[in-house]
Amino acid sequence: MTVSQQNSLTEERDKLKRINLRWMVFSGSLYTVSSIQKNWQESRDDCIQKGADLVTINSQEEQNFLNQFDKTMWLGLTDLETEGTWKWVDGTPMTERYWGPGEPNGRTSENCGHIKQFNVGKRWNDGNCNTKTFWTCEKKVSP
Ligand code: MMA
Ligand code: CA
């Protein structure tokens, strides 16, 4: 196969991937929930490759929206840069905090945030970033 044939196949593949992706609209953003499990960085890479990033939660409504998917999922939340300082990947301040009781408790071994349970109130957990779990990508719709 020539390089140009290979390039056009790659293009075709990426186009099909985009068509098959199901994005859900909620409050000015598009969301897609994974059906497979990956570690935090691989999950984030997948979102970036889709022109999105890991989801950030900025309201109770958005938390409720995510809960309906009934999945433990990575959030775009990490304190990898400075231990104990939790930041959203898009740089927005962490105004809403829905940590579960006693969380975050992982110090240096747990630096990535996820929704651990979705059927009860506040259940974010700091987990080990190498753990594989589901994830949600969020693409903010340009104004
Ligand atoms: C797990 C793990 C931790 C969490 C505790 C809470 C045993 O470890 O998910 O991140 O803090 O559970 O009990
Ligand atoms: Ca924890």
PDB file of N, CA and C in Angstrom, residues 32-137:
ATOM      1  N   THR A  32     -19.797  12.402  26.029  1.00  0.00           N
ATOM      2  CA  THR A  32     -19.840  11.013  25.595  1.00  0.00           C
ATOM      3  C   THR A  32     -19.220  10.144  26.695  1.00  0.00           C
ATOM      4  N   VAL A  33     -19.943   9.066  27.040  1.00  0.00           N
ATOM      5  CA  VAL A  33     -19.530   8.188  28.144  1.00  0.00           C
ATOM      6  C   VAL A  33     -18.885   6.941  27.554  1.00  0.00           C
ATOM      7  N   SER A  34     -17.740   6.545  28.072  1.00  0.00           N
ATOM      8  CA  SER A  34     -17.033   5.396  27.498  1.00  0.00           C
ATOM      9  C   SER A  34     -17.750   4.093  27.816  1.00  0.00           C
ATOM     10  N   SER A  35     -17.514   3.099  26.967  1.00  0.00           N
ATOM     11  CA  SER A  35     -18.075   1.777  27.242  1.00  0.00           C
ATOM     12  C   SER A  35     -16.972   0.805  27.652  1.00  0.00           C
ATOM     13  N   ILE A  36     -15.730   1.285  27.633  1.00  0.00           N
ATOM     14  CA  ILE A  36     -14.610   0.463  28.088  1.00  0.00           C
ATOM     15  C   ILE A  36     -13.894   1.207  29.220  1.00  0.00           C
ATOM     16  N   GLN A  37     -12.922   0.552  29.846  1.00  0.00           N
ATOM     17  CA  GLN A  37     -12.240   1.156  30.992  1.00  0.00           C
ATOM     18  C   GLN A  37     -10.771   1.391  30.683  1.00  0.00           C
ATOM     19  N   LYS A  38     -10.280   2.536  31.094  1.00  0.00           N
ATOM     20  CA  LYS A  38      -8.862   2.882  30.905  1.00  0.00           C
ATOM     21  C   LYS A  38      -8.365   3.628  32.130  1.00  0.00           C
ATOM     22  N   ASN A  39      -7.030   3.777  32.240  1.00  0.00           N
ATOM     23  CA  ASN A  39      -6.505   4.568  33.348  1.00  0.00           C
ATOM     24  C   ASN A  39      -6.751   6.053  33.061  1.00  0.00           C
ATOM     25  N   TRP A  40      -6.425   6.892  34.030  1.00  0.00           N
ATOM     26  CA  TRP A  40      -6.812   8.311  33.917  1.00  0.00           C
ATOM     27  C   TRP A  40      -6.174   8.987  32.708  1.00  0.00           C
ATOM     28  N   GLN A  41      -4.863   8.808  32.523  1.00  0.00           N
ATOM     29  CA  GLN A  41      -4.177   9.490  31.417  1.00  0.00           C
ATOM     30  C   GLN A  41      -4.664   8.987  30.062  1.00  0.00           C
ATOM     31  N   GLU A  42      -4.858   7.673  29.947  1.00  0.00           N
ATOM     32  CA  GLU A  42      -5.360   7.117  28.681  1.00  0.00           C
ATOM     33  C   GLU A  42      -6.773   7.614  28.398  1.00  0.00           C
ATOM     34  N   SER A  43      -7.555   7.758  29.439  1.00  0.00           N
ATOM     35  CA  SER A  43      -8.915   8.284  29.283  1.00  0.00           C
ATOM     36  C   SER A  43      -8.851   9.721  28.789  1.00  0.00           C
ATOM     37  N   ARG A  44      -7.968  10.491  29.401  1.00  0.00           N
ATOM     38  CA  ARG A  44      -7.836  11.896  29.008  1.00  0.00           C
ATOM     39  C   ARG A  44      -7.354  12.010  27.553  1.00  0.00           C
ATOM     40  N   ASP A  45      -6.378  11.181  27.205  1.00  0.00           N
ATOM     41  CA  ASP A  45      -5.861  11.181  25.820  1.00  0.00           C
ATOM     42  C   ASP A  45      -6.983  10.879  24.831  1.00  0.00           C
ATOM     43  N   ASP A  46      -7.851   9.942  25.205  1.00  0.00           N
ATOM     44  CA  ASP A  46      -8.975   9.589  24.325  1.00  0.00           C
ATOM     45  C   ASP A  46      -9.881  10.797  24.108  1.00  0.00           C
ATOM     46  N   CYS A  47     -10.167  11.529  25.182  1.00  0.00           N
ATOM     47  CA  CYS A  47     -11.026  12.722  25.058  1.00  0.00           C
ATOM     48  C   CYS A  47     -10.365  13.771  24.176  1.00  0.00           C
ATOM     49  N   ILE A  48      -9.088  14.012  24.402  1.00  0.00           N
ATOM     50  CA  ILE A  48      -8.372  15.039  23.633  1.00  0.00           C
ATOM     51  C   ILE A  48      -8.376  14.674  22.150  1.00  0.00           C
ATOM     52  N   GLN A  49      -8.212  13.392  21.882  1.00  0.00           N
ATOM     53  CA  GLN A  49      -8.240  12.903  20.500  1.00  0.00           C
ATOM     54  C   GLN A  49      -9.611  13.136  19.859  1.00  0.00           C
ATOM     55  N   LYS A  50     -10.652  13.231  20.696  1.00  0.00           N
ATOM     56  CA  LYS A  50     -12.010  13.504  20.196  1.00  0.00           C
ATOM     57  C   LYS A  50     -12.329  14.997  20.195  1.00  0.00           C
ATOM     58  N   GLY A  51     -11.319  15.831  20.418  1.00  0.00           N
ATOM     59  CA  GLY A  51     -11.535  17.275  20.452  1.00  0.00           C
ATOM     60  C   GLY A  51     -12.235  17.729  21.722  1.00  0.00           C
ATOM     61  N   ALA A  52     -12.136  16.911  22.777  1.00  0.00           N
ATOM     62  CA  ALA A  52     -12.797  17.217  24.045  1.00  0.00           C
ATOM     63  C   ALA A  52     -11.778  17.108  25.182  1.00  0.00           C
ATOM     64  N   ASP A  53     -12.252  16.990  26.417  1.00  0.00           N
ATOM     65  CA  ASP A  53     -11.372  16.691  27.549  1.00  0.00           C
ATOM     66  C   ASP A  53     -12.223  15.940  28.568  1.00  0.00           C
ATOM     67  N   LEU A  54     -11.594  15.430  29.609  1.00  0.00           N
ATOM     68  CA  LEU A  54     -12.365  14.744  30.647  1.00  0.00           C
ATOM     69  C   LEU A  54     -13.359  15.732  31.245  1.00  0.00           C
ATOM     70  N   VAL A  55     -14.498  15.221  31.669  1.00  0.00           N
ATOM     71  CA  VAL A  55     -15.580  16.071  32.152  1.00  0.00           C
ATOM     72  C   VAL A  55     -15.192  16.854  33.420  1.00  0.00           C
ATOM     73  N   THR A  56     -15.669  18.085  33.483  1.00  0.00           N
ATOM     74  CA  THR A  56     -15.542  18.889  34.705  1.00  0.00           C
ATOM     75  C   THR A  56     -16.954  19.120  35.233  1.00  0.00           C
ATOM     76  N   ILE A  57     -17.129  19.070  36.541  1.00  0.00           N
ATOM     77  CA  ILE A  57     -18.468  19.232  37.134  1.00  0.00           C
ATOM     78  C   ILE A  57     -18.574  20.612  37.779  1.00  0.00           C
ATOM     79  N   ASN A  58     -19.483  21.396  37.267  1.00  0.00           N
ATOM     80  CA  ASN A  58     -19.598  22.765  37.754  1.00  0.00           C
ATOM     81  C   ASN A  58     -20.954  23.083  38.395  1.00  0.00           C
ATOM     82  N   SER A  59     -21.821  22.088  38.511  1.00  0.00           N
ATOM     83  CA  SER A  59     -23.114  22.330  39.174  1.00  0.00           C
ATOM     84  C   SER A  59     -23.719  21.009  39.627  1.00  0.00           C
ATOM     85  N   GLN A  60     -24.681  21.120  40.540  1.00  0.00           N
ATOM     86  CA  GLN A  60     -25.409  19.937  40.999  1.00  0.00           C
ATOM     87  C   GLN A  60     -26.159  19.289  39.825  1.00  0.00           C
ATOM     88  N   GLU A  61     -26.660  20.125  38.915  1.00  0.00           N
ATOM     89  CA  GLU A  61     -27.412  19.613  37.762  1.00  0.00           C
ATOM     90  C   GLU A  61     -26.511  18.741  36.890  1.00  0.00           C
ATOM     91  N   GLU A  62     -25.274  19.196  36.715  1.00  0.00           N
ATOM     92  CA  GLU A  62     -24.331  18.431  35.890  1.00  0.00           C
ATOM     93  C   GLU A  62     -23.982  17.113  36.581  1.00  0.00           C
ATOM     94  N   GLN A  63     -23.824  17.162  37.921  1.00  0.00           N
ATOM     95  CA  GLN A  63     -23.570  15.933  38.691  1.00  0.00           C
ATOM     96  C   GLN A  63     -24.744  14.962  38.517  1.00  0.00           C
ATOM     97  N   ASN A  64     -25.972  15.470  38.619  1.00  0.00           N
ATOM     98  CA  ASN A  64     -27.162  14.621  38.453  1.00  0.00           C
ATOM     99  C   ASN A  64     -27.216  14.025  37.054  1.00  0.00           C
ATOM    100  N   PHE A  65     -26.857  14.835  36.076  1.00  0.00           N
ATOM    101  CA  PHE A  65     -26.836  14.371  34.693  1.00  0.00           C
ATOM    102  C   PHE A  65     -25.888  13.173  34.547  1.00  0.00           C
ATOM    103  N   LEU A  66     -24.715  13.271  35.174  1.00  0.00           N
ATOM    104  CA  LEU A  66     -23.726  12.186  35.071  1.00  0.00           C
ATOM    105  C   LEU A  66     -24.160  10.949  35.855  1.00  0.00           C
ATOM    106  N   ASN A  67     -24.823  11.160  36.981  1.00  0.00           N
ATOM    107  CA  ASN A  67     -25.255  10.026  37.817  1.00  0.00           C
ATOM    108  C   ASN A  67     -26.151   9.055  37.054  1.00  0.00           C
ATOM    109  N   GLN A  68     -26.925   9.577  36.113  1.00  0.00           N
ATOM    110  CA  GLN A  68     -27.888   8.718  35.409  1.00  0.00           C
ATOM    111  C   GLN A  68     -27.199   7.641  34.560  1.00  0.00           C
ATOM    112  N   PHE A  69     -25.899   7.791  34.301  1.00  0.00           N
ATOM    113  CA  PHE A  69     -25.214   6.770  33.493  1.00  0.00           C
ATOM    114  C   PHE A  69     -24.800   5.552  34.304  1.00  0.00           C
ATOM    115  N   ASP A  70     -24.994   5.628  35.624  1.00  0.00           N
ATOM    116  CA  ASP A  70     -24.750   4.474  36.503  1.00  0.00           C
ATOM    117  C   ASP A  70     -23.357   3.894  36.338  1.00  0.00           C
ATOM    118  N   LYS A  71     -22.359   4.755  36.217  1.00  0.00           N
ATOM    119  CA  LYS A  71     -21.008   4.252  35.995  1.00  0.00           C
ATOM    120  C   LYS A  71     -19.996   4.981  36.861  1.00  0.00           C
ATOM    121  N   THR A  72     -19.091   4.206  37.446  1.00  0.00           N
ATOM    122  CA  THR A  72     -17.919   4.803  38.061  1.00  0.00           C
ATOM    123  C   THR A  72     -17.119   5.436  36.933  1.00  0.00           C
ATOM    124  N   MET A  73     -16.765   6.696  37.029  1.00  0.00           N
ATOM    125  CA  MET A  73     -16.079   7.333  35.895  1.00  0.00           C
ATOM    126  C   MET A  73     -15.045   8.370  36.317  1.00  0.00           C
ATOM    127  N   TRP A  74     -13.963   8.396  35.526  1.00  0.00           N
ATOM    128  CA  TRP A  74     -12.948   9.418  35.755  1.00  0.00           C
ATOM    129  C   TRP A  74     -13.511  10.797  35.458  1.00  0.00           C
ATOM    130  N   LEU A  75     -13.057  11.751  36.255  1.00  0.00           N
ATOM    131  CA  LEU A  75     -13.377  13.163  36.034  1.00  0.00           C
ATOM    132  C   LEU A  75     -12.095  13.874  35.622  1.00  0.00           C
ATOM    133  N   GLY A  76     -12.220  15.037  35.045  1.00  0.00           N
ATOM    134  CA  GLY A  76     -11.044  15.844  34.705  1.00  0.00           C
ATOM    135  C   GLY A  76     -10.547  16.577  35.928  1.00  0.00           C
ATOM    136  N   LEU A  77     -10.226  15.815  36.963  1.00  0.00           N
ATOM    137  CA  LEU A  77      -9.870  16.384  38.262  1.00  0.00           C
ATOM    138  C   LEU A  77      -8.614  15.698  38.779  1.00  0.00           C
ATOM    139  N   THR A  78      -7.595  16.484  39.111  1.00  0.00           N
ATOM    140  CA  THR A  78      -6.324  15.889  39.542  1.00  0.00           C
ATOM    141  C   THR A  78      -5.546  16.817  40.472  1.00  0.00           C
ATOM    142  N   ASP A  79      -4.738  16.223  41.326  1.00  0.00           N
ATOM    143  CA  ASP A  79      -3.795  17.029  42.127  1.00  0.00           C
ATOM    144  C   ASP A  79      -2.364  16.540  41.850  1.00  0.00           C
ATOM    145  N   LEU A  80      -2.166  16.042  40.614  1.00  0.00           N
ATOM    146  CA  LEU A  80      -0.839  15.545  40.212  1.00  0.00           C
ATOM    147  C   LEU A  80       0.210  16.653  40.236  1.00  0.00           C
ATOM    148  N   GLU A  81      -0.211  17.889  39.937  1.00  0.00           N
ATOM    149  CA  GLU A  81       0.740  19.001  39.856  1.00  0.00           C
ATOM    150  C   GLU A  81       1.230  19.395  41.251  1.00  0.00           C
ATOM    151  N   THR A  82       0.282  19.648  42.158  1.00  0.00           N
ATOM    152  CA  THR A  82       0.618  19.995  43.540  1.00  0.00           C
ATOM    153  C   THR A  82      -0.233  19.143  44.462  1.00  0.00           C
ATOM    154  N   GLU A  83       0.400  18.247  45.202  1.00  0.00           N
ATOM    155  CA  GLU A  83      -0.317  17.347  46.097  1.00  0.00           C
ATOM    156  C   GLU A  83      -1.265  18.142  47.009  1.00  0.00           C
ATOM    157  N   GLY A  84      -2.525  17.760  46.993  1.00  0.00           N
ATOM    158  CA  GLY A  84      -3.502  18.400  47.869  1.00  0.00           C
ATOM    159  C   GLY A  84      -4.244  19.569  47.234  1.00  0.00           C
ATOM    160  N   THR A  85      -3.740  20.055  46.081  1.00  0.00           N
ATOM    161  CA  THR A  85      -4.430  21.141  45.378  1.00  0.00           C
ATOM    162  C   THR A  85      -5.142  20.547  44.172  1.00  0.00           C
ATOM    163  N   TRP A  86      -6.442  20.390  44.310  1.00  0.00           N
ATOM    164  CA  TRP A  86      -7.232  19.750  43.248  1.00  0.00           C
ATOM    165  C   TRP A  86      -7.638  20.767  42.211  1.00  0.00           C
ATOM    166  N   LYS A  87      -7.407  20.414  40.949  1.00  0.00           N
ATOM    167  CA  LYS A  87      -7.720  21.325  39.843  1.00  0.00           C
ATOM    168  C   LYS A  87      -8.460  20.603  38.742  1.00  0.00           C
ATOM    169  N   TRP A  88      -9.367  21.318  38.101  1.00  0.00           N
ATOM    170  CA  TRP A  88     -10.013  20.794  36.900  1.00  0.00           C
ATOM    171  C   TRP A  88      -9.033  20.924  35.743  1.00  0.00           C
ATOM    172  N   VAL A  89      -9.095  19.978  34.819  1.00  0.00           N
ATOM    173  CA  VAL A  89      -8.134  19.972  33.705  1.00  0.00           C
ATOM    174  C   VAL A  89      -8.247  21.210  32.811  1.00  0.00           C
ATOM    175  N   ASP A  90      -9.436  21.834  32.768  1.00  0.00           N
ATOM    176  CA  ASP A  90      -9.592  23.023  31.919  1.00  0.00           C
ATOM    177  C   ASP A  90      -9.201  24.306  32.646  1.00  0.00           C
ATOM    178  N   GLY A  91      -8.686  24.182  33.859  1.00  0.00           N
ATOM    179  CA  GLY A  91      -8.205  25.340  34.603  1.00  0.00           C
ATOM    180  C   GLY A  91      -9.277  26.058  35.413  1.00  0.00           C
ATOM    181  N   THR A  92     -10.549  25.632  35.273  1.00  0.00           N
ATOM    182  CA  THR A  92     -11.596  26.290  36.064  1.00  0.00           C
ATOM    183  C   THR A  92     -11.433  25.929  37.540  1.00  0.00           C
ATOM    184  N   PRO A  93     -11.755  26.857  38.429  1.00  0.00           N
ATOM    185  CA  PRO A  93     -11.611  26.553  39.859  1.00  0.00           C
ATOM    186  C   PRO A  93     -12.620  25.501  40.305  1.00  0.00           C
ATOM    187  N   MET A  94     -12.243  24.706  41.297  1.00  0.00           N
ATOM    188  CA  MET A  94     -13.123  23.644  41.785  1.00  0.00           C
ATOM    189  C   MET A  94     -14.115  24.244  42.779  1.00  0.00           C
ATOM    190  N   THR A  95     -15.205  24.809  42.245  1.00  0.00           N
ATOM    191  CA  THR A  95     -16.186  25.465  43.113  1.00  0.00           C
ATOM    192  C   THR A  95     -17.135  24.446  43.737  1.00  0.00           C
ATOM    193  N   GLU A  96     -17.603  23.487  42.945  1.00  0.00           N
ATOM    194  CA  GLU A  96     -18.471  22.435  43.474  1.00  0.00           C
ATOM    195  C   GLU A  96     -17.577  21.308  43.975  1.00  0.00           C
ATOM    196  N   ARG A  97     -17.835  20.862  45.159  1.00  0.00           N
ATOM    197  CA  ARG A  97     -17.042  19.765  45.733  1.00  0.00           C
ATOM    198  C   ARG A  97     -17.982  18.685  46.229  1.00  0.00           C
ATOM    199  N   TYR A  98     -17.896  17.519  45.616  1.00  0.00           N
ATOM    200  CA  TYR A  98     -18.781  16.429  46.028  1.00  0.00           C
ATOM    201  C   TYR A  98     -17.987  15.215  46.483  1.00  0.00           C
ATOM    202  N   TRP A  99     -16.938  15.471  47.254  1.00  0.00           N
ATOM    203  CA  TRP A  99     -16.136  14.362  47.783  1.00  0.00           C
ATOM    204  C   TRP A  99     -16.988  13.478  48.690  1.00  0.00           C
ATOM    205  N   GLY A 100     -16.762  12.193  48.632  1.00  0.00           N
ATOM    206  CA  GLY A 100     -17.403  11.255  49.547  1.00  0.00           C
ATOM    207  C   GLY A 100     -16.836  11.458  50.951  1.00  0.00           C
ATOM    208  N   PRO A 101     -17.477  10.845  51.944  1.00  0.00           N
ATOM    209  CA  PRO A 101     -17.011  10.980  53.326  1.00  0.00           C
ATOM    210  C   PRO A 101     -15.559  10.520  53.461  1.00  0.00           C
ATOM    211  N   GLY A 102     -14.717  11.374  54.050  1.00  0.00           N
ATOM    212  CA  GLY A 102     -13.318  11.014  54.278  1.00  0.00           C
ATOM    213  C   GLY A 102     -12.408  11.209  53.079  1.00  0.00           C
ATOM    214  N   GLU A 103     -12.973  11.576  51.918  1.00  0.00           N
ATOM    215  CA  GLU A 103     -12.158  11.791  50.714  1.00  0.00           C
ATOM    216  C   GLU A 103     -11.866  13.288  50.539  1.00  0.00           C
ATOM    217  N   PRO A 104     -10.794  13.669  49.890  1.00  0.00           N
ATOM    218  CA  PRO A 104      -9.754  12.802  49.346  1.00  0.00           C
ATOM    219  C   PRO A 104      -8.782  12.376  50.446  1.00  0.00           C
ATOM    220  N   ASN A 105      -8.369  11.112  50.412  1.00  0.00           N
ATOM    221  CA  ASN A 105      -7.535  10.579  51.488  1.00  0.00           C
ATOM    222  C   ASN A 105      -6.246   9.928  50.982  1.00  0.00           C
ATOM    223  N   GLY A 106      -6.030   9.983  49.659  1.00  0.00           N
ATOM    224  CA  GLY A 106      -4.967   9.143  49.096  1.00  0.00           C
ATOM    225  C   GLY A 106      -3.570   9.710  49.112  1.00  0.00           C
ATOM    226  N   ARG A 107      -3.400  10.960  49.554  1.00  0.00           N
ATOM    227  CA  ARG A 107      -2.075  11.578  49.514  1.00  0.00           C
ATOM    228  C   ARG A 107      -1.417  11.332  48.158  1.00  0.00           C
ATOM    229  N   THR A 108      -0.161  10.870  48.173  1.00  0.00           N
ATOM    230  CA  THR A 108       0.573  10.785  46.910  1.00  0.00           C
ATOM    231  C   THR A 108       0.187   9.579  46.051  1.00  0.00           C
ATOM    232  N   SER A 109      -0.533   8.615  46.631  1.00  0.00           N
ATOM    233  CA  SER A 109      -0.861   7.409  45.848  1.00  0.00           C
ATOM    234  C   SER A 109      -2.178   7.535  45.087  1.00  0.00           C
ATOM    235  N   GLU A 110      -2.973   8.565  45.378  1.00  0.00           N
ATOM    236  CA  GLU A 110      -4.271   8.733  44.711  1.00  0.00           C
ATOM    237  C   GLU A 110      -4.411  10.186  44.273  1.00  0.00           C
ATOM    238  N   ASN A 111      -4.167  10.414  42.994  1.00  0.00           N
ATOM    239  CA  ASN A 111      -4.122  11.800  42.513  1.00  0.00           C
ATOM    240  C   ASN A 111      -5.127  12.111  41.404  1.00  0.00           C
ATOM    241  N   CYS A 112      -6.071  11.202  41.184  1.00  0.00           N
ATOM    242  CA  CYS A 112      -7.038  11.425  40.115  1.00  0.00           C
ATOM    243  C   CYS A 112      -8.459  11.236  40.656  1.00  0.00           C
ATOM    244  N   GLY A 113      -9.347  12.167  40.272  1.00  0.00           N
ATOM    245  CA  GLY A 113     -10.704  12.161  40.814  1.00  0.00           C
ATOM    246  C   GLY A 113     -11.671  11.363  39.957  1.00  0.00           C
ATOM    247  N   HIS A 114     -12.531  10.626  40.599  1.00  0.00           N
ATOM    248  CA  HIS A 114     -13.598   9.931  39.870  1.00  0.00           C
ATOM    249  C   HIS A 114     -14.882   9.921  40.675  1.00  0.00           C
ATOM    250  N   ILE A 115     -15.996   9.657  39.987  1.00  0.00           N
ATOM    251  CA  ILE A 115     -17.264   9.423  40.666  1.00  0.00           C
ATOM    252  C   ILE A 115     -17.261   7.949  41.011  1.00  0.00           C
ATOM    253  N   LYS A 116     -17.253   7.655  42.312  1.00  0.00           N
ATOM    254  CA  LYS A 116     -17.121   6.260  42.725  1.00  0.00           C
ATOM    255  C   LYS A 116     -18.487   5.580  42.775  1.00  0.00           C
ATOM    256  N   GLN A 117     -19.485   6.292  43.270  1.00  0.00           N
ATOM    257  CA  GLN A 117     -20.853   5.773  43.298  1.00  0.00           C
ATOM    258  C   GLN A 117     -21.756   6.871  42.779  1.00  0.00           C
ATOM    259  N   PHE A 118     -22.870   6.485  42.243  1.00  0.00           N
ATOM    260  CA  PHE A 118     -23.715   7.469  41.566  1.00  0.00           C
ATOM    261  C   PHE A 118     -25.129   7.438  42.100  1.00  0.00           C
ATOM    262  N   ASN A 119     -25.420   6.484  43.013  1.00  0.00           N
ATOM    263  CA  ASN A 119     -26.793   6.329  43.505  1.00  0.00           C
ATOM    264  C   ASN A 119     -27.001   7.010  44.851  1.00  0.00           C
ATOM    265  N   VAL A 120     -25.957   7.671  45.339  1.00  0.00           N
ATOM    266  CA  VAL A 120     -26.051   8.381  46.619  1.00  0.00           C
ATOM    267  C   VAL A 120     -25.489   9.785  46.425  1.00  0.00           C
ATOM    268  N   GLY A 121     -25.553  10.603  47.451  1.00  0.00           N
ATOM    269  CA  GLY A 121     -25.129  12.007  47.344  1.00  0.00           C
ATOM    270  C   GLY A 121     -23.692  12.217  46.927  1.00  0.00           C
ATOM    271  N   LYS A 122     -22.888  12.716  47.836  1.00  0.00           N
ATOM    272  CA  LYS A 122     -21.520  13.104  47.483  1.00  0.00           C
ATOM    273  C   LYS A 122     -20.615  11.875  47.469  1.00  0.00           C
ATOM    274  N   ARG A 123     -20.124  11.502  46.311  1.00  0.00           N
ATOM    275  CA  ARG A 123     -19.315  10.292  46.218  1.00  0.00           C
ATOM    276  C   ARG A 123     -18.111  10.409  45.285  1.00  0.00           C
ATOM    277  N   TRP A 124     -17.483  11.586  45.244  1.00  0.00           N
ATOM    278  CA  TRP A 124     -16.226  11.641  44.502  1.00  0.00           C
ATOM    279  C   TRP A 124     -15.170  10.964  45.358  1.00  0.00           C
ATOM    280  N   ASN A 125     -14.219  10.362  44.703  1.00  0.00           N
ATOM    281  CA  ASN A 125     -13.096   9.747  45.408  1.00  0.00           C
ATOM    282  C   ASN A 125     -11.809  10.109  44.690  1.00  0.00           C
ATOM    283  N   ASP A 126     -10.726  10.276  45.461  1.00  0.00           N
ATOM    284  CA  ASP A 126      -9.414  10.355  44.817  1.00  0.00           C
ATOM    285  C   ASP A 126      -8.941   8.919  44.688  1.00  0.00           C
ATOM    286  N   GLY A 127      -8.692   8.490  43.452  1.00  0.00           N
ATOM    287  CA  GLY A 127      -8.260   7.122  43.210  1.00  0.00           C
ATOM    288  C   GLY A 127      -6.854   7.096  42.628  1.00  0.00           C
ATOM    289  N   ASN A 128      -6.300   5.896  42.556  1.00  0.00           N
ATOM    290  CA  ASN A 128      -4.993   5.728  41.933  1.00  0.00           C
ATOM    291  C   ASN A 128      -5.146   5.929  40.428  1.00  0.00           C
ATOM    292  N   CYS A 129      -4.330   6.819  39.862  1.00  0.00           N
ATOM    293  CA  CYS A 129      -4.474   7.199  38.444  1.00  0.00           C
ATOM    294  C   CYS A 129      -4.273   6.022  37.494  1.00  0.00           C
ATOM    295  N   ASN A 130      -3.625   4.958  37.963  1.00  0.00           N
ATOM    296  CA  ASN A 130      -3.383   3.798  37.095  1.00  0.00           C
ATOM    297  C   ASN A 130      -4.535   2.802  37.076  1.00  0.00           C
ATOM    298  N   THR A 131      -5.524   3.037  37.926  1.00  0.00           N
ATOM    299  CA  THR A 131      -6.703   2.169  37.937  1.00  0.00           C
ATOM    300  C   THR A 131      -7.486   2.371  36.649  1.00  0.00           C
ATOM    301  N   LYS A 132      -8.037   1.300  36.129  1.00  0.00           N
ATOM    302  CA  LYS A 132      -8.845   1.425  34.917  1.00  0.00           C
ATOM    303  C   LYS A 132     -10.313   1.547  35.289  1.00  0.00           C
ATOM    304  N   THR A 133     -10.953   2.559  34.755  1.00  0.00           N
ATOM    305  CA  THR A 133     -12.392   2.695  34.957  1.00  0.00           C
ATOM    306  C   THR A 133     -13.001   3.400  33.745  1.00  0.00           C
ATOM    307  N   PHE A 134     -14.323   3.580  33.763  1.00  0.00           N
ATOM    308  CA  PHE A 134     -14.974   4.280  32.658  1.00  0.00           C
ATOM    309  C   PHE A 134     -14.615   5.761  32.746  1.00  0.00           C
ATOM    310  N   TRP A 135     -14.963   6.499  31.741  1.00  0.00           N
ATOM    311  CA  TRP A 135     -14.705   7.940  31.784  1.00  0.00           C
ATOM    312  C   TRP A 135     -15.727   8.662  30.910  1.00  0.00           C
ATOM    313  N   THR A 136     -15.840   9.963  31.112  1.00  0.00           N
ATOM    314  CA  THR A 136     -16.742  10.781  30.297  1.00  0.00           C
ATOM    315  C   THR A 136     -15.960  11.957  29.729  1.00  0.00           C
ATOM    316  N   CYS A 137     -16.147  12.188  28.432  1.00  0.00           N
ATOM    317  CA  CYS A 137     -15.535  13.345  27.782  1.00  0.00           C
ATOM    318  C   CYS A 137     -16.578  14.453  27.663  1.00  0.00           C
TER     319      CYS A 137
END
